[in-house]
């Protein structure tokens, strides 16, 4: 019964702007937000510097398949 509230309380990395395929993710492009269904903010150093695989709109919760 605690799985859903726990997931909702955690945070994920979310894009702060629209990004085109091939763009490199910078620190200012990321923000931690709820829910925790995507990449955890603890991995932000790994995500920064990677390229986006496809066009993504602002407020997209990042997953590993997207970078």
PDB file of C-alpha atoms in Angstrom:
ATOM      1  CA  UNK A   1       0.000   0.000   0.000  1.00  0.00           C
ATOM      2  CA  UNK A   2       3.035   2.305   0.292  1.00  0.00           C
ATOM      3  CA  UNK A   3       4.414   1.772  -3.227  1.00  0.00           C
ATOM      4  CA  UNK A   4       2.334   4.462  -4.943  1.00  0.00           C
ATOM      5  CA  UNK A   5       2.814   7.167  -2.264  1.00  0.00           C
ATOM      6  CA  UNK A   6       6.545   6.420  -2.159  1.00  0.00           C
ATOM      7  CA  UNK A   7       6.833   6.792  -5.955  1.00  0.00           C
ATOM      8  CA  UNK A   8       4.817  10.029  -5.876  1.00  0.00           C
ATOM      9  CA  UNK A   9       7.033  11.486  -3.127  1.00  0.00           C
ATOM     10  CA  UNK A  10      10.263  10.906  -5.057  1.00  0.00           C
ATOM     11  CA  UNK A  11      11.557  13.204  -7.769  1.00  0.00           C
ATOM     12  CA  UNK A  12      12.728  12.776 -11.354  1.00  0.00           C
ATOM     13  CA  UNK A  13      14.808  14.886 -13.712  1.00  0.00           C
ATOM     14  CA  UNK A  14      12.533  17.048 -15.877  1.00  0.00           C
ATOM     15  CA  UNK A  15      13.409  19.266 -18.851  1.00  0.00           C
ATOM     16  CA  UNK A  16      13.072  23.020 -18.345  1.00  0.00           C
ATOM     17  CA  UNK A  17      12.794  23.729 -22.097  1.00  0.00           C
ATOM     18  CA  UNK A  18      11.948  22.108 -25.438  1.00  0.00           C
ATOM     19  CA  UNK A  19      14.881  20.136 -26.817  1.00  0.00           C
ATOM     20  CA  UNK A  20      15.585  18.877 -30.334  1.00  0.00           C
ATOM     21  CA  UNK A  21      17.128  15.505 -31.147  1.00  0.00           C
ATOM     22  CA  UNK A  22      20.922  15.646 -30.867  1.00  0.00           C
ATOM     23  CA  UNK A  23      21.063  18.599 -28.456  1.00  0.00           C
ATOM     24  CA  UNK A  24      23.370  18.232 -25.478  1.00  0.00           C
ATOM     25  CA  UNK A  25      21.776  18.442 -22.029  1.00  0.00           C
ATOM     26  CA  UNK A  26      23.168  21.187 -19.783  1.00  0.00           C
ATOM     27  CA  UNK A  27      22.740  21.720 -16.057  1.00  0.00           C
ATOM     28  CA  UNK A  28      20.239  24.545 -16.610  1.00  0.00           C
ATOM     29  CA  UNK A  29      18.078  22.253 -18.784  1.00  0.00           C
ATOM     30  CA  UNK A  30      17.217  20.024 -15.802  1.00  0.00           C
ATOM     31  CA  UNK A  31      15.040  20.412 -12.734  1.00  0.00           C
ATOM     32  CA  UNK A  32      13.968  17.810 -10.141  1.00  0.00           C
ATOM     33  CA  UNK A  33      10.180  17.421  -9.957  1.00  0.00           C
ATOM     34  CA  UNK A  34       7.620  14.885  -8.812  1.00  0.00           C
ATOM     35  CA  UNK A  35       6.674  12.093  -9.512  1.00  0.00           C
ATOM     36  CA  UNK A  36       9.683   9.793  -9.288  1.00  0.00           C
ATOM     37  CA  UNK A  37       8.929   7.732 -12.380  1.00  0.00           C
ATOM     38  CA  UNK A  38      11.977   8.819 -14.406  1.00  0.00           C
ATOM     39  CA  UNK A  39      15.715   9.278 -13.851  1.00  0.00           C
ATOM     40  CA  UNK A  40      16.551  10.154 -10.251  1.00  0.00           C
ATOM     41  CA  UNK A  41      18.254  13.524  -9.597  1.00  0.00           C
ATOM     42  CA  UNK A  42      21.176  11.624  -8.057  1.00  0.00           C
ATOM     43  CA  UNK A  43      22.207  10.741 -11.649  1.00  0.00           C
ATOM     44  CA  UNK A  44      22.227  14.338 -12.916  1.00  0.00           C
ATOM     45  CA  UNK A  45      26.023  14.344 -13.367  1.00  0.00           C
ATOM     46  CA  UNK A  46      25.684  11.334 -15.686  1.00  0.00           C
ATOM     47  CA  UNK A  47      22.832  12.924 -17.669  1.00  0.00           C
ATOM     48  CA  UNK A  48      24.539  16.317 -18.147  1.00  0.00           C
ATOM     49  CA  UNK A  49      26.575  16.242 -21.354  1.00  0.00           C
ATOM     50  CA  UNK A  50      24.531  13.510 -23.018  1.00  0.00           C
ATOM     51  CA  UNK A  51      22.509  14.008 -26.189  1.00  0.00           C
ATOM     52  CA  UNK A  52      18.725  13.805 -26.465  1.00  0.00           C
ATOM     53  CA  UNK A  53      17.705  10.963 -28.820  1.00  0.00           C
ATOM     54  CA  UNK A  54      14.444  12.549 -30.042  1.00  0.00           C
ATOM     55  CA  UNK A  55      12.586  15.866 -29.879  1.00  0.00           C
ATOM     56  CA  UNK A  56      11.217  16.389 -26.367  1.00  0.00           C
ATOM     57  CA  UNK A  57       8.851  19.091 -25.091  1.00  0.00           C
ATOM     58  CA  UNK A  58       9.363  21.149 -21.935  1.00  0.00           C
ATOM     59  CA  UNK A  59       8.349  19.379 -18.680  1.00  0.00           C
ATOM     60  CA  UNK A  60       9.203  15.918 -20.023  1.00  0.00           C
ATOM     61  CA  UNK A  61      10.213  13.452 -17.303  1.00  0.00           C
ATOM     62  CA  UNK A  62      13.489  11.976 -18.565  1.00  0.00           C
ATOM     63  CA  UNK A  63      14.042   8.243 -18.875  1.00  0.00           C
ATOM     64  CA  UNK A  64      17.247   6.462 -19.903  1.00  0.00           C
ATOM     65  CA  UNK A  65      15.754   5.618 -23.331  1.00  0.00           C
ATOM     66  CA  UNK A  66      15.493   9.355 -24.132  1.00  0.00           C
ATOM     67  CA  UNK A  67      19.235  10.078 -23.783  1.00  0.00           C
TER      68      UNK A  67
END
